[in-house]
Short mmCIF file of C-alpha atoms and ligand atoms in Angstrom, two decimals:
data_model
loop_
_atom_site.label_atom_id
_atom_site.label_comp_id
_atom_site.label_asym_id
_atom_site.label_seq_id
_atom_site.Cartn_x
_atom_site.Cartn_y
_atom_site.Cartn_z
CA GLY O 1 123.84 -169.12 87.03
CA LEU O 2 121.72 -170.74 89.73
CA TYR O 3 122.82 -174.22 88.77
CA ASN O 4 126.59 -173.66 88.79
CA GLY O 5 127.31 -174.60 92.40
CA ALA O 6 129.93 -177.30 92.94
CA TRP O 7 127.30 -179.60 94.50
CA ARG O 8 124.49 -178.81 92.07
CA PRO O 9 123.40 -181.93 90.21
CA GLN O 10 123.62 -181.34 86.46
CA VAL O 11 121.32 -184.12 85.21
CA HIS O 12 119.00 -184.38 88.22
CA PHE O 13 116.14 -182.08 89.14
CA SER O 14 116.74 -179.68 92.01
CA PRO O 15 114.72 -176.56 92.86
CA PRO O 16 115.96 -173.19 91.61
CA ARG O 17 116.50 -172.12 95.20
CA ASN O 18 115.38 -173.00 98.74
CA PHE O 19 113.91 -176.25 100.06
CA MET O 20 112.36 -179.17 98.22
CA ASN O 21 111.06 -182.53 99.42
CA ASP O 22 108.59 -185.06 97.96
CA PRO O 23 107.71 -185.34 94.28
CA ASN O 24 103.99 -184.61 93.85
CA GLY O 25 101.39 -184.79 91.11
CA CYS O 26 103.65 -186.59 88.62
CA PHE O 27 101.94 -187.20 85.29
CA ARG O 28 102.68 -187.47 81.58
CA ASP O 29 100.32 -185.48 79.39
CA ASP O 30 99.01 -186.60 76.01
CA ASN O 31 101.70 -184.58 74.19
CA GLY O 32 104.36 -186.58 76.01
CA THR O 33 105.36 -183.75 78.37
CA TRP O 34 106.34 -184.93 81.83
CA HIS O 35 105.03 -182.84 84.73
CA LEU O 36 106.78 -182.91 88.07
CA TYR O 37 105.40 -181.00 91.06
CA TYR O 38 107.18 -181.00 94.36
CA GLN O 39 106.90 -180.05 98.00
CA TYR O 40 108.47 -176.63 97.99
CA ASN O 41 109.27 -173.97 100.52
CA PRO O 42 110.05 -170.99 98.27
CA THR O 43 111.15 -168.78 101.17
CA ALA O 44 113.71 -170.83 103.15
CA THR O 45 116.22 -173.68 102.86
CA VAL O 46 114.32 -175.73 105.45
CA ALA O 47 110.85 -177.30 105.33
CA GLY O 48 107.75 -175.21 106.11
CA ASN O 49 105.37 -173.01 104.14
CA GLN O 50 104.80 -175.90 101.72
CA HIS O 51 103.70 -175.07 98.15
CA TRP O 52 103.60 -177.18 95.02
CA GLY O 53 106.55 -176.18 92.84
CA HIS O 54 106.40 -177.28 89.22
CA ALA O 55 108.72 -178.27 86.38
CA THR O 56 108.22 -179.88 82.97
CA SER O 57 110.40 -182.01 80.73
CA GLN O 58 110.40 -183.81 77.41
CA ASP O 59 113.06 -186.35 78.36
CA LEU O 60 112.88 -186.47 82.21
CA TYR O 61 116.41 -185.04 82.51
CA THR O 62 116.14 -181.62 80.89
CA TRP O 63 113.74 -179.69 83.12
CA GLU O 64 112.13 -176.33 82.68
CA ASN O 65 111.18 -174.59 85.90
CA GLN O 66 107.57 -173.40 85.89
CA GLU O 67 105.67 -171.01 88.13
CA ILE O 68 104.55 -172.36 91.48
CA ALA O 69 101.43 -174.38 90.69
CA ILE O 70 99.55 -174.43 94.01
CA TYR O 71 100.10 -171.87 96.74
CA ALA O 72 100.05 -172.19 100.50
CA THR O 73 98.10 -169.62 102.49
CA GLU O 74 99.10 -167.85 105.66
CA ASP O 75 97.69 -170.58 107.88
CA SER O 76 97.68 -173.67 105.70
CA GLN O 77 100.19 -175.58 103.61
CA ILE O 78 99.79 -177.69 100.50
CA PHE O 79 101.20 -181.10 101.42
CA SER O 80 101.89 -184.08 99.18
CA GLY O 81 99.45 -185.51 96.68
CA SER O 82 98.93 -186.54 93.09
CA ALA O 83 97.42 -185.43 89.79
CA VAL O 84 95.27 -187.08 87.13
CA ILE O 85 93.99 -186.17 83.68
CA ASP O 86 90.20 -186.13 83.68
CA VAL O 87 89.77 -187.10 80.03
CA ASN O 88 86.07 -187.94 80.38
CA ASN O 89 85.20 -184.88 82.46
CA THR O 90 83.98 -187.04 85.36
CA SER O 91 84.48 -184.02 87.64
CA GLY O 92 82.35 -181.69 85.56
CA PHE O 93 85.16 -179.09 85.64
CA PHE O 94 85.99 -179.57 81.96
CA PRO O 95 82.92 -179.46 79.69
CA ASN O 96 84.98 -178.39 76.68
CA GLN O 97 88.26 -180.22 76.94
CA THR O 98 89.84 -183.66 77.33
CA ASN O 99 93.12 -182.52 78.90
CA GLY O 100 91.81 -181.11 82.19
CA VAL O 101 94.10 -181.85 85.12
CA VAL O 102 92.94 -182.38 88.70
CA ALA O 103 95.40 -182.23 91.59
CA ILE O 104 94.48 -184.04 94.81
CA TYR O 105 96.54 -182.99 97.83
CA THR O 106 96.53 -182.70 101.59
CA LEU O 107 95.77 -179.33 103.14
CA ASN O 108 97.75 -179.09 106.35
CA THR O 109 96.76 -176.69 109.10
CA GLU O 110 97.75 -176.44 112.72
CA TYR O 111 94.71 -178.53 113.66
CA GLU O 112 94.02 -181.01 110.91
CA GLN O 113 94.89 -182.61 107.59
CA VAL O 114 92.14 -182.88 104.97
CA GLN O 115 92.15 -183.80 101.29
CA GLU O 116 91.45 -181.11 98.73
CA ILE O 117 91.35 -180.85 94.96
CA ALA O 118 92.29 -178.11 92.49
CA TYR O 119 91.71 -178.11 88.74
CA SER O 120 93.65 -176.81 85.79
CA TYR O 121 92.29 -175.76 82.39
CA ASP O 122 95.73 -175.20 80.91
CA GLY O 123 97.16 -178.69 81.20
CA GLY O 124 98.69 -178.36 84.66
CA TYR O 125 100.37 -174.93 84.74
CA THR O 126 97.82 -172.99 86.79
CA PHE O 127 95.23 -174.37 89.21
CA VAL O 128 91.94 -173.22 90.73
CA LYS O 129 91.15 -174.57 94.18
CA TYR O 130 87.73 -176.26 94.24
CA ALA O 131 85.09 -174.14 96.01
CA ASP O 132 83.65 -177.05 98.02
CA ASN O 133 86.91 -178.28 99.51
CA PRO O 134 87.74 -180.39 101.40
CA VAL O 135 86.64 -183.46 99.47
CA LEU O 136 87.69 -185.84 102.23
CA ALA O 137 88.05 -185.28 105.97
CA LEU O 138 87.89 -187.51 109.02
CA ASP O 139 85.36 -187.16 111.79
CA PRO O 140 86.67 -186.45 114.36
CA SER O 141 89.32 -184.59 112.40
CA SER O 142 92.89 -185.84 112.37
CA ASN O 143 96.22 -184.17 111.77
CA GLN O 144 97.81 -187.40 110.54
CA PHE O 145 95.77 -188.19 107.43
CA ARG O 146 97.60 -187.41 104.21
CA ASP O 147 99.31 -187.91 100.85
CA PRO O 148 96.48 -188.99 98.48
CA LYS O 149 97.63 -190.84 95.36
CA VAL O 150 94.82 -191.26 92.82
CA ILE O 151 94.70 -193.61 89.83
CA ARG O 152 92.08 -194.60 87.28
CA TYR O 153 90.57 -198.04 87.76
CA GLY O 154 87.97 -199.07 85.18
CA ASP O 155 85.25 -196.39 85.20
CA SER O 156 86.18 -195.19 88.65
CA TRP O 157 88.92 -193.38 90.55
CA ALA O 158 90.83 -195.08 93.34
CA MET O 159 92.86 -193.35 96.03
CA VAL O 160 95.41 -194.60 98.52
CA LEU O 161 95.94 -192.39 101.54
CA ALA O 162 97.98 -192.68 104.75
CA TYR O 163 96.51 -192.66 108.23
CA ALA O 164 100.10 -191.97 109.12
CA GLN O 165 100.33 -192.85 112.78
CA GLU O 166 97.82 -195.67 112.70
CA PHE O 167 99.90 -197.53 110.10
CA VAL O 168 96.94 -197.76 107.76
CA VAL O 169 96.71 -197.17 104.02
CA GLY O 170 93.07 -196.35 103.34
CA ILE O 171 91.66 -197.17 99.91
CA PHE O 172 88.84 -194.92 98.67
CA THR O 173 86.86 -194.81 95.42
CA SER O 174 85.10 -192.00 93.60
CA PRO O 175 83.08 -191.53 90.39
CA ASP O 176 83.98 -187.82 90.08
CA LEU O 177 87.04 -186.96 92.22
CA LYS O 178 84.73 -184.96 94.51
CA ASN O 179 82.84 -187.64 96.43
CA TRP O 180 84.98 -190.33 98.03
CA THR O 181 83.82 -193.61 99.58
CA HIS O 182 85.98 -195.66 101.91
CA ALA O 183 86.52 -199.14 100.41
CA SER O 184 89.13 -200.95 102.52
CA ASN O 185 92.20 -200.67 104.71
CA PHE O 186 95.66 -202.16 104.26
CA SER O 187 97.16 -201.93 107.71
CA HIS O 188 100.18 -202.96 109.77
CA HIS O 189 102.12 -204.48 106.92
CA GLY O 190 105.87 -204.63 106.57
CA LEU O 191 108.00 -202.11 108.40
CA LEU O 192 106.04 -199.61 110.44
CA GLY O 193 108.67 -197.13 111.49
CA LEU O 194 106.83 -194.37 113.32
CA GLN O 195 104.63 -193.27 110.40
CA TYR O 196 103.30 -194.44 107.06
CA GLU O 197 103.54 -191.72 104.39
CA CYS O 198 103.09 -191.24 100.64
CA PRO O 199 101.45 -194.52 99.53
CA ASN O 200 101.42 -195.35 95.80
CA LEU O 201 99.40 -197.92 93.90
CA VAL O 202 100.52 -198.82 90.40
CA GLN O 203 100.24 -201.55 87.82
CA MET O 204 103.36 -202.54 85.92
CA PRO O 205 104.50 -205.14 83.40
CA VAL O 206 105.96 -208.48 84.43
CA GLU O 207 109.23 -209.62 82.89
CA GLY O 208 108.84 -212.44 80.41
CA SER O 209 105.04 -212.32 80.22
CA ASP O 210 102.16 -210.22 78.90
CA GLU O 211 100.79 -209.83 82.38
CA ALA O 212 100.71 -206.68 84.42
CA MET O 213 100.79 -206.83 88.19
CA TRP O 214 100.14 -204.39 91.02
CA VAL O 215 102.47 -202.81 93.53
CA LEU O 216 101.60 -200.90 96.68
CA ALA O 217 104.48 -198.74 97.90
CA ILE O 218 104.55 -197.20 101.37
CA SER O 219 107.15 -194.78 102.65
CA ILE O 220 107.99 -194.80 106.34
CA ASN O 221 109.49 -192.01 108.39
CA PRO O 222 110.97 -191.79 110.95
CA GLY O 223 112.08 -195.24 112.01
CA ALA O 224 113.65 -196.80 108.92
CA PRO O 225 116.19 -199.58 109.60
CA LEU O 226 119.08 -197.26 108.75
CA GLY O 227 117.37 -194.35 110.47
CA GLY O 228 114.96 -191.77 109.12
CA SER O 229 113.16 -192.38 105.86
CA ILE O 230 112.83 -195.35 103.51
CA THR O 231 110.37 -196.76 100.99
CA GLN O 232 109.02 -200.30 101.05
CA TYR O 233 106.67 -202.00 98.64
CA PHE O 234 104.39 -204.99 98.27
CA PRO O 235 103.78 -206.78 94.96
CA GLY O 236 100.21 -208.04 94.73
CA ASP O 237 96.77 -207.67 93.24
CA PHE O 238 94.23 -204.85 93.25
CA ASN O 239 90.57 -205.29 92.32
CA GLY O 240 89.40 -201.70 92.49
CA THR O 241 88.64 -201.77 96.21
CA HIS O 242 91.13 -204.10 97.92
CA PHE O 243 94.85 -204.69 97.66
CA THR O 244 96.08 -208.24 98.33
CA PRO O 245 99.85 -208.81 98.61
CA VAL O 246 101.35 -211.95 97.02
CA ASP O 247 103.01 -212.85 100.31
CA GLY O 248 103.59 -211.29 103.69
CA ALA O 249 106.95 -209.80 102.81
CA ALA O 250 107.88 -206.15 102.43
CA ARG O 251 110.60 -205.29 99.92
CA ILE O 252 112.91 -202.29 100.29
CA ALA O 253 112.93 -200.03 97.24
CA ASP O 254 116.51 -198.75 97.56
CA PHE O 255 119.33 -199.95 99.80
CA GLY O 256 120.78 -196.46 100.33
CA LYS O 257 119.43 -193.79 102.60
CA ASP O 258 118.52 -191.09 100.08
CA ASN O 259 115.42 -192.29 98.28
CA TYR O 260 112.11 -191.35 99.84
CA ALA O 261 108.46 -190.58 99.12
CA GLY O 262 108.83 -191.70 95.50
CA GLN O 263 105.97 -191.41 93.09
CA PHE O 264 104.93 -193.23 89.92
CA PHE O 265 103.89 -190.99 87.03
CA TYR O 266 100.21 -191.07 86.13
CA GLY O 267 99.15 -191.61 82.53
CA LEU O 268 101.30 -194.53 81.38
CA PRO O 269 99.54 -197.68 80.18
CA GLU O 270 100.21 -200.67 82.45
CA THR O 271 101.80 -202.52 79.53
CA GLU O 272 104.62 -199.94 79.57
CA GLU O 273 107.35 -199.83 82.14
CA GLN O 274 106.20 -197.39 84.82
CA VAL O 275 108.30 -194.36 85.68
CA PHE O 276 109.28 -193.59 89.26
CA ILE O 277 111.03 -190.57 90.77
CA ALA O 278 111.89 -190.02 94.43
CA TRP O 279 113.16 -187.35 96.77
CA ALA O 280 116.89 -188.01 97.07
CA SER O 281 117.26 -187.23 100.74
CA ASN O 282 116.31 -188.30 104.22
CA TRP O 283 114.41 -186.41 106.93
CA GLU O 284 117.23 -187.21 109.37
CA TYR O 285 119.53 -184.66 107.70
CA SER O 286 117.78 -183.07 104.71
CA GLN O 287 117.46 -179.73 106.49
CA GLN O 288 121.12 -179.65 107.54
CA VAL O 289 123.02 -180.63 104.39
CA PRO O 290 125.59 -177.94 103.49
CA THR O 291 124.11 -176.96 100.11
CA GLY O 292 121.69 -174.74 102.05
CA GLU O 293 124.22 -172.24 103.38
CA SER O 294 126.66 -172.22 100.50
CA GLU O 295 124.46 -172.65 97.42
CA GLY O 296 120.99 -171.68 98.61
CA TRP O 297 119.15 -174.90 97.73
CA ARG O 298 118.42 -178.19 99.45
CA SER O 299 117.61 -181.61 97.98
CA SER O 300 117.39 -183.03 94.50
CA MET O 301 115.20 -185.73 93.02
CA SER O 302 116.55 -189.16 92.14
CA ALA O 303 117.08 -189.97 88.49
CA PRO O 304 113.82 -191.05 86.87
CA ARG O 305 113.59 -194.83 86.80
CA ARG O 306 111.75 -197.18 84.50
CA THR O 307 110.33 -200.08 86.46
CA HIS O 308 108.81 -203.49 85.98
CA LEU O 309 108.35 -206.59 88.12
CA ALA O 310 110.38 -209.77 87.84
CA ASN O 311 110.17 -213.07 89.66
CA VAL O 312 113.75 -214.17 89.23
CA THR O 313 115.33 -213.88 92.63
CA ARG O 314 115.38 -216.24 95.58
CA THR O 315 112.98 -213.94 97.39
CA GLY O 316 110.42 -213.82 94.60
CA TRP O 317 108.83 -210.71 93.14
CA ASP O 318 110.99 -207.64 92.90
CA ILE O 319 110.82 -204.27 91.22
CA VAL O 320 113.56 -203.96 88.63
CA SER O 321 114.42 -200.29 88.26
CA ALA O 322 116.95 -198.78 85.89
CA PRO O 323 117.69 -195.20 84.83
CA TYR O 324 115.22 -193.90 82.28
CA ASP O 325 116.74 -193.55 78.78
CA LEU O 326 119.86 -191.39 79.19
CA SER O 327 120.79 -191.31 75.51
CA PRO O 328 119.38 -187.77 74.92
CA ILE O 329 122.00 -186.39 77.31
CA TYR O 330 125.06 -188.48 76.47
CA SER O 331 128.09 -186.46 75.52
CA SER O 332 131.38 -188.14 74.60
CA PRO O 333 132.37 -191.64 75.65
CA LEU O 334 135.17 -191.22 78.21
CA ALA O 335 136.34 -194.81 78.31
CA ILE O 336 135.42 -197.98 76.50
CA ASN O 337 137.32 -201.09 77.48
CA SER O 338 135.96 -204.49 76.59
CA SER O 339 138.74 -206.60 78.06
CA LEU O 340 139.67 -205.16 81.40
CA GLY O 341 140.46 -208.59 82.86
CA ASN O 342 142.01 -208.35 86.32
CA GLY O 343 143.06 -204.80 85.66
CA SER O 344 141.98 -201.22 86.14
CA ILE O 345 141.21 -198.01 84.34
CA LEU O 346 141.94 -194.58 85.69
CA LEU O 347 140.06 -191.67 84.23
CA ASP O 348 140.60 -187.95 84.77
CA TYR O 349 137.30 -186.22 83.98
CA SER O 350 138.17 -182.80 85.36
CA THR O 351 137.66 -181.21 81.95
CA LEU O 352 134.13 -182.57 81.57
CA PRO O 353 132.07 -179.42 82.31
CA SER O 354 129.11 -181.25 83.92
CA ARG O 355 131.25 -183.66 85.95
CA ALA O 356 128.23 -185.94 85.52
CA ILE O 357 128.85 -189.49 84.36
CA TYR O 358 127.03 -192.66 83.41
CA PHE O 359 129.03 -195.88 83.69
CA GLN O 360 128.37 -199.51 83.03
CA VAL O 361 130.48 -202.52 83.92
CA ASN O 362 129.60 -205.94 82.58
CA VAL O 363 131.17 -209.05 84.01
CA SER O 364 130.55 -212.19 81.99
CA SER O 365 131.03 -215.80 82.73
CA ILE O 366 131.42 -218.81 80.47
CA PRO O 367 128.30 -220.99 80.56
CA ASN O 368 127.96 -223.04 83.74
CA ASN O 369 130.97 -221.39 85.22
CA THR O 370 130.37 -219.89 88.61
CA TYR O 371 132.47 -217.18 90.12
CA SER O 372 134.59 -218.68 92.80
CA LYS O 373 135.98 -215.38 93.93
CA GLY O 374 136.96 -211.94 92.79
CA THR O 375 136.14 -208.30 93.27
CA LEU O 376 135.01 -205.34 91.24
CA ASN O 377 135.60 -201.92 92.75
CA PHE O 378 135.09 -198.36 91.66
CA THR O 379 136.17 -195.05 93.15
CA PHE O 380 135.39 -191.43 92.39
CA SER O 381 137.95 -189.18 93.99
CA SER O 382 139.06 -185.59 94.23
CA SER O 383 142.56 -184.84 92.97
CA SER O 384 142.73 -181.82 95.25
CA THR O 385 141.54 -183.21 98.61
CA ARG O 386 141.88 -187.01 98.11
CA GLU O 387 138.29 -187.44 99.27
CA SER O 388 136.43 -190.32 97.63
CA VAL O 389 133.14 -192.06 97.10
CA SER O 390 133.42 -195.73 96.32
CA GLY O 391 131.70 -199.05 95.91
CA GLY O 392 132.42 -202.64 95.14
CA PHE O 393 131.16 -206.16 94.63
CA TYR O 394 132.47 -209.46 95.94
CA PHE O 395 131.85 -212.43 93.67
CA GLY O 396 131.17 -215.53 95.69
CA GLY O 397 129.78 -216.19 99.13
CA ASP O 398 126.87 -213.89 99.84
CA ASN O 399 127.74 -211.72 96.84
CA PRO O 400 127.66 -208.49 98.79
CA PHE O 401 127.79 -205.10 97.13
CA TRP O 402 128.82 -202.06 99.14
CA LEU O 403 128.80 -198.30 98.76
CA SER O 404 130.70 -195.81 100.85
CA ARG O 405 130.68 -192.06 101.45
CA ALA O 406 132.96 -192.49 104.47
CA LYS O 407 135.96 -190.82 102.82
CA VAL O 408 134.20 -187.54 102.18
CA LEU O 409 135.19 -184.69 104.46
CA GLY O 410 132.92 -182.07 106.00
CA PHE O 411 129.22 -182.71 106.66
CA GLY O 412 129.44 -186.48 107.00
CA GLU O 413 132.20 -186.20 109.58
CA THR O 414 130.04 -184.21 111.97
CA ASN O 415 126.45 -185.28 111.30
CA PRO O 416 125.75 -188.51 113.23
CA PHE O 417 122.84 -189.53 111.00
CA PHE O 418 124.71 -189.36 107.70
CA THR O 419 125.30 -193.13 107.63
CA ASP O 420 128.50 -193.70 105.71
CA LYS O 421 128.24 -197.22 104.25
CA PHE O 422 125.50 -199.28 102.66
CA SER O 423 125.41 -202.84 101.40
CA VAL O 424 123.14 -205.45 99.89
CA GLY O 425 123.38 -209.14 98.99
CA ASN O 426 123.01 -209.57 95.24
CA PRO O 427 123.03 -213.27 94.27
CA ILE O 428 124.59 -214.01 90.88
CA ASN O 429 122.08 -214.58 88.07
CA ALA O 430 121.51 -218.03 86.63
CA ASN O 431 123.33 -216.82 83.52
CA GLY O 432 126.42 -216.07 85.56
CA MET O 433 126.63 -212.44 84.48
CA PHE O 434 126.87 -209.35 86.60
CA MET O 435 126.15 -205.80 85.54
CA LEU O 436 126.77 -202.60 87.43
CA GLU O 437 125.41 -199.27 86.20
CA GLY O 438 125.79 -195.92 87.86
CA VAL O 439 124.88 -192.28 87.47
CA MET O 440 127.36 -189.98 89.20
CA ASP O 441 126.32 -186.34 89.39
CA ARG O 442 128.52 -184.13 91.63
CA SER O 443 126.74 -184.75 94.95
CA ILE O 444 124.61 -187.79 94.14
CA LEU O 445 125.41 -191.31 92.99
CA GLU O 446 122.87 -193.93 92.01
CA VAL O 447 123.82 -197.53 91.34
CA PHE O 448 121.84 -200.30 89.66
CA LEU O 449 122.85 -203.95 89.92
CA ASP O 450 121.93 -206.52 87.28
CA GLY O 451 119.75 -204.14 85.32
CA GLY O 452 118.17 -202.82 88.49
CA ARG O 453 117.31 -205.83 90.66
CA ASN O 454 118.93 -203.82 93.43
CA SER O 455 119.49 -200.09 93.42
CA ALA O 456 120.78 -197.43 95.77
CA THR O 457 120.83 -193.66 95.99
CA MET O 458 123.57 -191.88 97.93
CA THR O 459 124.27 -188.17 98.38
CA PHE O 460 127.56 -186.62 99.63
CA PHE O 461 129.08 -183.18 99.79
CA PRO O 462 132.83 -183.28 99.20
CA LEU O 463 134.98 -180.25 99.95
CA GLY O 464 136.94 -180.82 96.73
CA GLU O 465 135.35 -181.61 93.37
CA LEU O 466 135.30 -185.28 92.39
CA ASP O 467 137.22 -185.47 89.11
CA THR O 468 138.88 -188.88 88.88
CA MET O 469 137.32 -192.29 88.35
CA GLU O 470 138.88 -195.68 88.82
CA VAL O 471 137.42 -199.10 88.04
CA ARG O 472 139.39 -202.13 89.15
CA ALA O 473 138.74 -205.87 88.91
CA GLY O 474 140.80 -208.43 90.75
CA GLY O 475 140.95 -212.12 91.55
CA LEU O 476 138.59 -213.22 88.77
CA ASN O 477 139.42 -216.44 86.95
CA GLU O 478 140.71 -216.41 83.37
CA HIS O 479 137.34 -217.25 81.78
CA VAL O 480 135.75 -214.05 82.96
CA THR O 481 135.61 -210.95 80.80
CA VAL O 482 135.04 -207.50 82.21
CA SER O 483 133.96 -204.62 80.02
CA VAL O 484 133.67 -201.02 81.13
CA ALA O 485 131.99 -198.12 79.38
CA VAL O 486 131.91 -194.59 80.77
CA TRP O 487 130.05 -191.69 79.17
CA GLY O 488 130.12 -188.05 80.05
CA LEU O 489 126.64 -186.55 80.41
CA GLN O 490 125.61 -183.12 79.20
CA SER O 491 124.55 -180.64 81.80
CA THR O 492 120.81 -180.09 81.39
CA TRP O 493 120.83 -176.81 83.32
CA GLN O 494 122.61 -174.39 80.97
C1 FRU H 1 106.85 -186.94 103.42
C2 FRU H 1 105.96 -185.86 104.00
C3 FRU H 1 104.51 -186.12 103.65
C4 FRU H 1 103.91 -184.75 103.73
C5 FRU H 1 105.03 -183.87 103.21
C6 FRU H 1 105.10 -182.52 103.86
O1 FRU H 1 108.16 -186.54 103.23
O2 FRU H 1 106.14 -185.80 105.40
O3 FRU H 1 103.87 -187.08 104.48
O4 FRU H 1 102.75 -184.62 102.97
O5 FRU H 1 106.24 -184.58 103.46
O6 FRU H 1 106.05 -181.72 103.23
#
């Protein structure tokens, strides 16, 4: 089958074949079906000829590939954008239904980028391009004006849109999705890189309160601190026309290098944790990774993440993001050890057909005891080639956590942009506990620290299959307990 390749993620979305980048048009319909569209070149394993591919899911892990939803033409491509459900028929497209879907995207031509809409009578499977497109263009026209993300605000629609090379997020409003009025600009905030792309505006719950608060996310590419692409965000307030950040600081969404252009799903009440999915790659090497030649596909999405805001760290507001409920795809527990102490477990998972794993390590402390020192390390390795992917945490000092793909042969050895190590400072909680979670899926690893206060996405392409896992704790004092749980995950691509 198409999804049998040694590098093919088994619990992540990847396109049936050829090239994928940004998630687009993400929404949850009123039957609870999740719709994911994506930047798709159906004819090559590199970017170009961009369409909107489409897939649907009931659980966000088990995806069903659908027909291409919006087609490019010979001289124009369908770039990134979003989708909404026009329940009240504000657009006039849907006199007889409450589940009409409108997609808002950028049409890219050799000369300009303009914003267009297309509507769907069948809940998002097929679309008709609006006859009076474009709905939004600049005068004079610009070829750096893109990635509309539309949300409902009160009785109106609000859009954030990138003036990519001017480092501006424009905010527009509309009564009907057809006529857009400029309301304000959010410009020159945070990291600029060389372009702003794919802005998102979303309201999400706040930990420990009934409040919901706003977040504006902006992706930048090229020019991220580690090179290439990265996503930053600003917690703040939105009043329908203006976004005001709580402070001047930009936060980084993911401390790896493979999490870009993420999108929040439309259609979730702000009292619920919001759901985020990102392109798990980086423009510095996405078109060169070796899955293209050998398996005929390039790029997967990140795992879906449930997100909320918390104000618990030294730096203030942060998005807390953890994997969306994995229980529908758990298979057997592979290891459960509630008293690892300063010891290790070694696990051979070569017989697990998916070779996809979820793991959780909890390190506890007695009350008021602080960690003076100690380490927690994990390694996924290949019994055939001895390659490995690893990570670890130092208790004490700056509490750094690191991830490494340095001991993987092949692509990473020759591509100068495939940065091989990542790290973050993760101060110990007031309760003295530390939790590490991870989703390992053949060629992608995602880690979540302390329930998701910090997270990272890392891809790698080992020559031998990773089939052995080790978790090791050392140097911790006798009051500390370490528990490890590892579950096999079922392949969702049978
Ligand atoms: C981000 C991006 C968007 C654009 C799309 C084109 O990765 O460059 O700005 O709409 O990809 O595929």
